[in-house]
mmCIF file of C-alpha atoms and ligand atoms in Angstrom:
data_model
loop_
_atom_site.group_PDB
_atom_site.id
_atom_site.type_symbol
_atom_site.label_atom_id
_atom_site.label_comp_id
_atom_site.label_asym_id
_atom_site.label_seq_id
_atom_site.Cartn_x
_atom_site.Cartn_y
_atom_site.Cartn_z
ATOM 1 C CA UNK K 1 -15.116 19.310 -3.265
ATOM 2 C CA UNK K 2 -17.078 16.744 -1.308
ATOM 3 C CA UNK K 3 -16.473 13.016 -1.616
ATOM 4 C CA UNK K 4 -19.309 11.000 -0.057
ATOM 5 C CA UNK K 5 -18.546 7.442 1.001
ATOM 6 C CA UNK K 6 -21.568 5.433 2.111
ATOM 7 C CA UNK K 7 -22.137 1.786 2.844
ATOM 8 C CA UNK K 8 -22.872 -0.708 5.608
ATOM 9 C CA UNK K 9 -20.637 -1.480 8.596
ATOM 10 C CA UNK K 10 -17.422 -3.229 7.623
ATOM 11 C CA UNK K 11 -17.654 -2.367 3.932
ATOM 12 C CA UNK K 12 -14.338 -0.564 4.222
ATOM 13 C CA UNK K 13 -15.584 3.039 4.475
ATOM 14 C CA UNK K 14 -13.321 4.072 7.314
ATOM 15 C CA UNK K 15 -10.116 2.503 5.991
ATOM 16 C CA UNK K 16 -10.755 3.909 2.543
ATOM 17 C CA UNK K 17 -11.728 7.382 3.761
ATOM 18 C CA UNK K 18 -8.756 7.623 6.094
ATOM 19 C CA UNK K 19 -6.297 6.470 3.452
ATOM 20 C CA UNK K 20 -7.727 8.947 0.949
ATOM 21 C CA UNK K 21 -7.588 11.805 3.436
ATOM 22 C CA UNK K 22 -3.967 10.952 4.204
ATOM 23 C CA UNK K 23 -2.918 10.963 0.586
ATOM 24 C CA UNK K 24 -4.846 14.096 -0.448
ATOM 25 C CA UNK K 25 -5.515 17.464 1.174
ATOM 26 C CA UNK K 26 -9.073 16.444 2.014
ATOM 27 C CA UNK K 27 -10.338 16.576 5.592
ATOM 28 C CA UNK K 28 -11.915 13.389 6.932
ATOM 29 C CA UNK K 29 -15.374 13.394 8.521
ATOM 30 C CA UNK K 30 -16.589 10.244 10.280
ATOM 31 C CA UNK K 31 -20.314 10.861 10.728
ATOM 32 C CA UNK K 32 -20.912 7.498 12.436
ATOM 33 C CA UNK K 33 -18.693 8.719 15.285
ATOM 34 C CA UNK K 34 -21.250 11.459 16.004
ATOM 35 C CA UNK K 35 -24.101 8.954 16.390
ATOM 36 C CA UNK K 36 -21.807 6.789 18.499
ATOM 37 C CA UNK K 37 -20.903 9.721 20.784
ATOM 38 C CA UNK K 38 -24.587 10.494 21.335
ATOM 39 C CA UNK K 39 -25.229 6.827 22.146
ATOM 40 C CA UNK K 40 -22.408 6.877 24.693
ATOM 41 C CA UNK K 41 -23.863 10.008 26.252
ATOM 42 C CA UNK K 42 -27.275 8.328 26.605
ATOM 43 C CA UNK K 43 -25.818 5.162 28.123
ATOM 44 C CA UNK K 44 -23.622 7.079 30.566
ATOM 45 C CA UNK K 45 -26.433 9.367 31.674
ATOM 46 C CA UNK K 46 -29.211 6.831 32.106
ATOM 47 C CA UNK K 47 -31.152 8.089 29.071
ATOM 48 C CA UNK K 48 -33.336 5.305 27.676
ATOM 49 C CA UNK K 49 -32.418 4.899 24.011
ATOM 50 C CA UNK K 50 -36.023 3.890 23.299
ATOM 51 C CA UNK K 51 -37.317 7.261 24.510
ATOM 52 C CA UNK K 52 -37.344 9.322 21.339
ATOM 53 C CA UNK K 53 -37.956 12.693 23.006
ATOM 54 C CA UNK K 54 -35.162 12.202 25.570
ATOM 55 C CA UNK K 55 -32.656 11.120 22.930
ATOM 56 C CA UNK K 56 -33.644 13.980 20.621
ATOM 57 C CA UNK K 57 -33.167 16.424 23.496
ATOM 58 C CA UNK K 58 -29.760 14.885 24.241
ATOM 59 C CA UNK K 59 -28.775 15.354 20.584
ATOM 60 C CA UNK K 60 -29.371 19.089 21.033
ATOM 61 C CA UNK K 61 -27.542 19.233 24.358
ATOM 62 C CA UNK K 62 -24.286 17.466 23.573
ATOM 63 C CA UNK K 63 -21.156 18.976 22.117
ATOM 64 C CA UNK K 64 -19.352 16.606 19.718
ATOM 65 C CA UNK K 65 -16.069 17.701 18.209
ATOM 66 C CA UNK K 66 -13.314 16.142 16.193
ATOM 67 C CA UNK K 67 -9.613 16.501 16.779
ATOM 68 C CA UNK K 68 -7.003 15.927 14.083
ATOM 69 C CA UNK K 69 -8.354 15.068 10.668
ATOM 70 C CA UNK K 70 -6.597 11.710 10.833
ATOM 71 C CA UNK K 71 -5.615 10.951 14.356
ATOM 72 C CA UNK K 72 -4.690 7.394 14.851
ATOM 73 C CA UNK K 73 -2.873 4.533 13.222
ATOM 74 C CA UNK K 74 -5.311 2.151 14.910
ATOM 75 C CA UNK K 75 -7.520 0.945 12.036
ATOM 76 C CA UNK K 76 -10.675 1.207 14.074
ATOM 77 C CA UNK K 77 -10.083 4.735 15.337
ATOM 78 C CA UNK K 78 -10.422 7.352 12.672
ATOM 79 C CA UNK K 79 -10.417 10.716 14.310
ATOM 80 C CA UNK K 80 -10.088 11.829 17.887
ATOM 81 C CA UNK K 81 -13.623 12.414 19.063
ATOM 82 C CA UNK K 82 -14.563 14.640 22.006
ATOM 83 C CA UNK K 83 -17.907 14.501 23.799
ATOM 84 C CA UNK K 84 -18.565 17.572 25.943
ATOM 85 C CA UNK K 85 -14.815 18.197 26.014
ATOM 86 C CA UNK K 86 -13.800 14.672 27.026
ATOM 87 C CA UNK K 87 -11.993 12.404 24.623
ATOM 88 C CA UNK K 88 -14.130 9.347 23.816
ATOM 89 C CA UNK K 89 -12.328 8.035 20.724
ATOM 90 C CA UNK K 90 -12.020 4.514 22.065
ATOM 91 C CA UNK K 91 -15.129 4.491 24.284
ATOM 92 C CA UNK K 92 -17.453 4.787 21.283
ATOM 93 C CA UNK K 93 -16.144 1.526 19.734
ATOM 94 C CA UNK K 94 -17.641 -1.130 21.974
ATOM 95 C CA UNK K 95 -20.246 -3.848 21.489
ATOM 96 C CA UNK K 96 -22.596 -1.960 23.800
ATOM 97 C CA UNK K 97 -22.459 1.069 21.527
ATOM 98 C CA UNK K 98 -22.848 -1.175 18.435
ATOM 99 C CA UNK K 99 -25.991 -2.671 19.950
ATOM 100 C CA UNK K 100 -27.653 0.688 20.608
ATOM 101 C CA UNK K 101 -26.398 3.131 17.995
ATOM 102 C CA UNK K 102 -28.798 2.174 15.202
ATOM 103 C CA UNK K 103 -31.763 2.830 17.528
ATOM 104 C CA UNK K 104 -30.469 6.288 18.412
ATOM 105 C CA UNK K 105 -29.847 7.026 14.714
ATOM 106 C CA UNK K 106 -33.516 6.301 13.868
ATOM 107 C CA UNK K 107 -34.938 9.491 15.358
ATOM 108 C CA UNK K 108 -35.592 12.427 12.993
ATOM 109 C CA UNK K 109 -34.620 15.002 15.657
ATOM 110 C CA UNK K 110 -31.290 13.232 16.139
ATOM 111 C CA UNK K 111 -30.613 13.094 12.412
ATOM 112 C CA UNK K 112 -31.411 16.762 11.826
ATOM 113 C CA UNK K 113 -29.125 17.824 14.703
ATOM 114 C CA UNK K 114 -26.270 15.662 13.391
ATOM 115 C CA UNK K 115 -26.728 16.655 9.756
ATOM 116 C CA UNK K 116 -26.579 20.349 10.719
ATOM 117 C CA UNK K 117 -23.257 19.717 12.484
ATOM 118 C CA UNK K 118 -21.915 17.724 9.532
ATOM 119 C CA UNK K 119 -22.753 20.510 7.082
ATOM 120 C CA UNK K 120 -21.163 23.140 9.261
ATOM 121 C CA UNK K 121 -18.040 20.957 9.631
ATOM 122 C CA UNK K 122 -17.692 20.910 5.828
ATOM 123 C CA UNK K 123 -17.785 24.690 5.625
ATOM 124 C CA UNK K 124 -16.462 25.068 2.074
ATOM 125 C CA UNK K 125 -13.567 22.688 2.653
ATOM 126 C CA UNK K 126 -12.513 19.671 0.637
ATOM 127 C CA UNK K 127 -13.842 16.771 2.642
ATOM 128 C CA UNK K 128 -14.164 13.009 2.538
ATOM 129 C CA UNK K 129 -17.314 12.238 4.511
ATOM 130 C CA UNK K 130 -18.275 8.682 5.395
ATOM 131 C CA UNK K 131 -21.618 7.448 6.665
ATOM 132 C CA UNK K 132 -24.922 5.976 5.554
ATOM 133 C CA UNK K 133 -26.775 8.979 4.127
ATOM 134 C CA UNK K 134 -24.008 11.280 2.955
ATOM 135 C CA UNK K 135 -24.760 11.080 -0.763
ATOM 136 C CA UNK K 136 -28.546 11.000 -0.314
ATOM 137 C CA UNK K 137 -29.274 13.421 2.541
ATOM 138 C CA UNK K 138 -26.269 15.231 4.010
ATOM 139 C CA UNK K 139 -24.461 16.314 0.845
ATOM 140 C CA UNK K 140 -26.705 15.429 -2.121
ATOM 141 C CA UNK K 141 -24.593 17.900 -4.119
ATOM 142 C CA UNK K 142 -21.350 15.937 -3.435
ATOM 143 C CA UNK K 143 -19.173 15.854 -6.542
ATOM 144 C CA UNK K 144 -18.235 12.205 -5.989
ATOM 145 C CA UNK K 145 -20.470 9.586 -4.379
ATOM 146 C CA UNK K 146 -19.249 6.113 -3.668
ATOM 147 C CA UNK K 147 -21.418 3.311 -2.292
ATOM 148 C CA UNK K 148 -19.332 0.507 -0.847
ATOM 149 C CA UNK K 149 -20.480 -3.031 -0.270
ATOM 150 C CA UNK K 150 -18.927 -6.348 0.676
ATOM 151 C CA UNK K 151 -20.427 -9.665 1.642
ATOM 152 C CA UNK K 152 -21.641 -9.799 5.235
ATOM 153 C CA UNK K 153 -19.211 -12.477 6.427
ATOM 154 C CA UNK K 154 -16.264 -10.554 5.053
ATOM 155 C CA UNK K 155 -17.516 -7.384 6.752
ATOM 156 C CA UNK K 156 -17.905 -9.159 10.094
ATOM 157 C CA UNK K 157 -14.416 -10.660 9.759
ATOM 158 C CA UNK K 158 -12.919 -7.205 9.224
ATOM 159 C CA UNK K 159 -14.803 -5.705 12.173
ATOM 160 C CA UNK K 160 -13.763 -8.579 14.467
ATOM 161 C CA UNK K 161 -10.086 -8.300 13.540
ATOM 162 C CA UNK K 162 -10.218 -4.555 14.236
ATOM 163 C CA UNK K 163 -11.867 -5.121 17.584
ATOM 164 C CA UNK K 164 -9.171 -7.636 18.474
ATOM 165 C CA UNK K 165 -6.574 -4.949 17.836
ATOM 166 C CA UNK K 166 -5.495 -6.251 14.428
ATOM 167 C CA UNK K 167 -5.486 -4.597 11.038
ATOM 168 C CA UNK K 168 -7.825 -6.320 8.566
ATOM 169 C CA UNK K 169 -6.148 -4.573 5.650
ATOM 170 C CA UNK K 170 -2.880 -6.464 6.338
ATOM 171 C CA UNK K 171 -2.309 -9.747 4.448
ATOM 172 C CA UNK K 172 -2.816 -12.803 6.655
ATOM 173 C CA UNK K 173 -4.914 -10.978 9.279
ATOM 174 C CA UNK K 174 -7.236 -13.508 10.947
ATOM 175 C CA UNK K 175 -9.939 -13.709 13.629
ATOM 176 C CA UNK K 176 -8.785 -15.079 16.999
ATOM 177 C CA UNK K 177 -12.045 -15.356 18.892
ATOM 178 C CA UNK K 178 -14.749 -17.213 16.939
ATOM 179 C CA UNK K 179 -17.434 -16.336 19.510
ATOM 180 C CA UNK K 180 -16.697 -12.645 19.148
ATOM 181 C CA UNK K 181 -16.942 -13.066 15.374
ATOM 182 C CA UNK K 182 -20.363 -14.749 15.701
ATOM 183 C CA UNK K 183 -21.623 -11.949 17.946
ATOM 184 C CA UNK K 184 -20.326 -9.215 15.660
ATOM 185 C CA UNK K 185 -21.820 -10.988 12.632
ATOM 186 C CA UNK K 186 -25.256 -11.260 14.272
ATOM 187 C CA UNK K 187 -25.183 -7.640 15.535
ATOM 188 C CA UNK K 188 -24.106 -6.451 12.115
ATOM 189 C CA UNK K 189 -27.018 -8.130 10.335
ATOM 190 C CA UNK K 190 -29.394 -6.603 12.852
ATOM 191 C CA UNK K 191 -27.836 -3.157 12.458
ATOM 192 C CA UNK K 192 -27.909 -3.412 8.639
ATOM 193 C CA UNK K 193 -31.632 -4.223 8.793
ATOM 194 C CA UNK K 194 -32.419 -1.250 11.058
ATOM 195 C CA UNK K 195 -30.269 1.130 8.966
ATOM 196 C CA UNK K 196 -31.797 -0.048 5.665
ATOM 197 C CA UNK K 197 -35.412 -0.182 6.792
ATOM 198 C CA UNK K 198 -35.724 3.103 8.684
ATOM 199 C CA UNK K 199 -37.965 5.719 7.085
ATOM 200 C CA UNK K 200 -35.658 8.654 7.813
ATOM 201 C CA UNK K 201 -32.581 8.661 5.496
ATOM 202 C CA UNK K 202 -32.203 4.879 5.174
ATOM 203 C CA UNK K 203 -28.940 3.316 4.086
ATOM 204 C CA UNK K 204 -29.289 3.218 0.306
ATOM 205 C CA UNK K 205 -27.155 4.283 -2.630
ATOM 206 C CA UNK K 206 -27.783 7.706 -4.160
ATOM 207 C CA UNK K 207 -29.030 7.351 -7.746
ATOM 208 C CA UNK K 208 -25.758 8.849 -8.994
ATOM 209 C CA UNK K 209 -23.458 6.831 -6.686
ATOM 210 C CA UNK K 210 -20.648 4.689 -8.049
ATOM 211 C CA UNK K 211 -20.872 1.163 -6.588
ATOM 212 C CA UNK K 212 -17.711 -0.493 -5.366
ATOM 213 C CA UNK K 213 -17.739 -4.045 -3.994
ATOM 214 C CA UNK K 214 -14.697 -4.395 -1.741
ATOM 215 C CA UNK K 215 -15.096 -8.115 -0.894
ATOM 216 C CA UNK K 216 -12.103 -9.071 -3.018
ATOM 217 C CA UNK K 217 -10.308 -5.730 -3.197
ATOM 218 C CA UNK K 218 -7.250 -4.788 -1.179
ATOM 219 C CA UNK K 219 -7.327 -1.399 0.503
ATOM 220 C CA UNK K 220 -4.738 -0.101 -1.977
ATOM 221 C CA UNK K 221 -6.890 -1.180 -4.916
ATOM 222 C CA UNK K 222 -9.951 0.571 -3.474
ATOM 223 C CA UNK K 223 -7.939 3.707 -2.715
ATOM 224 C CA UNK K 224 -6.478 3.768 -6.249
ATOM 225 C CA UNK K 225 -9.933 3.526 -7.798
ATOM 226 C CA UNK K 226 -11.392 6.386 -5.788
ATOM 227 C CA UNK K 227 -8.265 8.525 -6.030
ATOM 228 C CA UNK K 228 -8.397 8.338 -9.806
ATOM 229 C CA UNK K 229 -12.038 9.447 -9.699
ATOM 230 C CA UNK K 230 -11.015 12.439 -7.581
ATOM 231 C CA UNK K 231 -8.211 13.322 -9.994
ATOM 232 C CA UNK K 232 -10.575 13.048 -13.001
ATOM 233 C CA UNK K 233 -13.218 15.143 -11.291
ATOM 234 C CA UNK K 234 -10.730 17.808 -10.205
ATOM 235 C CA UNK K 235 -9.418 18.058 -13.769
ATOM 236 C CA UNK K 236 -12.949 18.507 -15.127
ATOM 237 C CA UNK K 237 -13.971 21.336 -12.737
HETATM 238 O O1 DC U 301 -20.221 3.747 10.551
HETATM 239 P P1 DC U 301 -20.498 3.348 12.002
HETATM 240 O O2 DC U 301 -20.535 1.874 12.233
HETATM 241 O O3 DC U 301 -19.586 4.052 12.949
HETATM 242 O O4 DC U 301 -21.970 3.904 12.273
HETATM 243 C C1 DC U 301 -22.628 3.668 13.477
HETATM 244 C C2 DC U 301 -24.134 3.751 13.307
HETATM 245 O O5 DC U 301 -24.516 5.107 13.110
HETATM 246 C C3 DC U 301 -24.741 2.965 12.157
HETATM 247 O O6 DC U 301 -25.251 1.724 12.572
HETATM 248 C C4 DC U 301 -25.861 3.824 11.673
HETATM 249 C C5 DC U 301 -25.565 5.184 12.171
HETATM 250 N N1 DC U 301 -25.171 6.143 11.126
HETATM 251 C C6 DC U 301 -26.176 6.759 10.454
HETATM 252 O O7 DC U 301 -27.350 6.464 10.671
HETATM 253 N N2 DC U 301 -25.878 7.728 9.546
HETATM 254 C C7 DC U 301 -24.599 8.048 9.286
HETATM 255 N N3 DC U 301 -24.324 9.006 8.398
HETATM 256 C C8 DC U 301 -23.546 7.380 9.960
HETATM 257 C C9 DC U 301 -23.870 6.411 10.872
#
């Protein structure tokens, strides 16, 4: 079975997907990490992210692999990610990567290379895949499709707390650095616009996706909702 979890940055995809994978026998797939790893490769190797042909070539050249299905207790780090054999789990979560990743993810040759890897990762397993185009382009046949949303300020708050080493799913978690919050908020709006407006697999709900607004939901509430959908679906197959 495939569970597709799509939505914008900070909507709670990663926390939800990780928690679901932990409490079921589903394997977690963080597709954003693949685009992030490619972005890191470009930045480290002097490849101009605005040069479509160079970035598309890089997408063919790199080797991106995942380690354990759920690797880390750190809320921002989902899976151990390896780029050409080197662990980059933490290196792909920086503002510099945030600023460039949506550009890299625009190119059709990048998307086709990543989608091929994502499909081969699934390989008949039960997976929870999170991203932007999972229900529309990567696994349109997914048995369950969830589209998460949350208001932009709430999403930026969550992302800032994570980046400061906190856990936004814990009660009382708060932002320490207001300037960082402002930067993350502005970058997030810019990234949302690029992701939503691109012609190739834009961020949009699949027609058969279930919408879940997480602005006022705790992680446990979101997990319970999706877990009951999985249980219902499994019973009906
Ligand atoms: O989920 P994330 O923040 O790690 O994703 C990083 C970027 O990668 C996001 O801005 C858009 C892109 N992305 C994508 O285009 N398609 C996906 N399936 C996942 C991520």
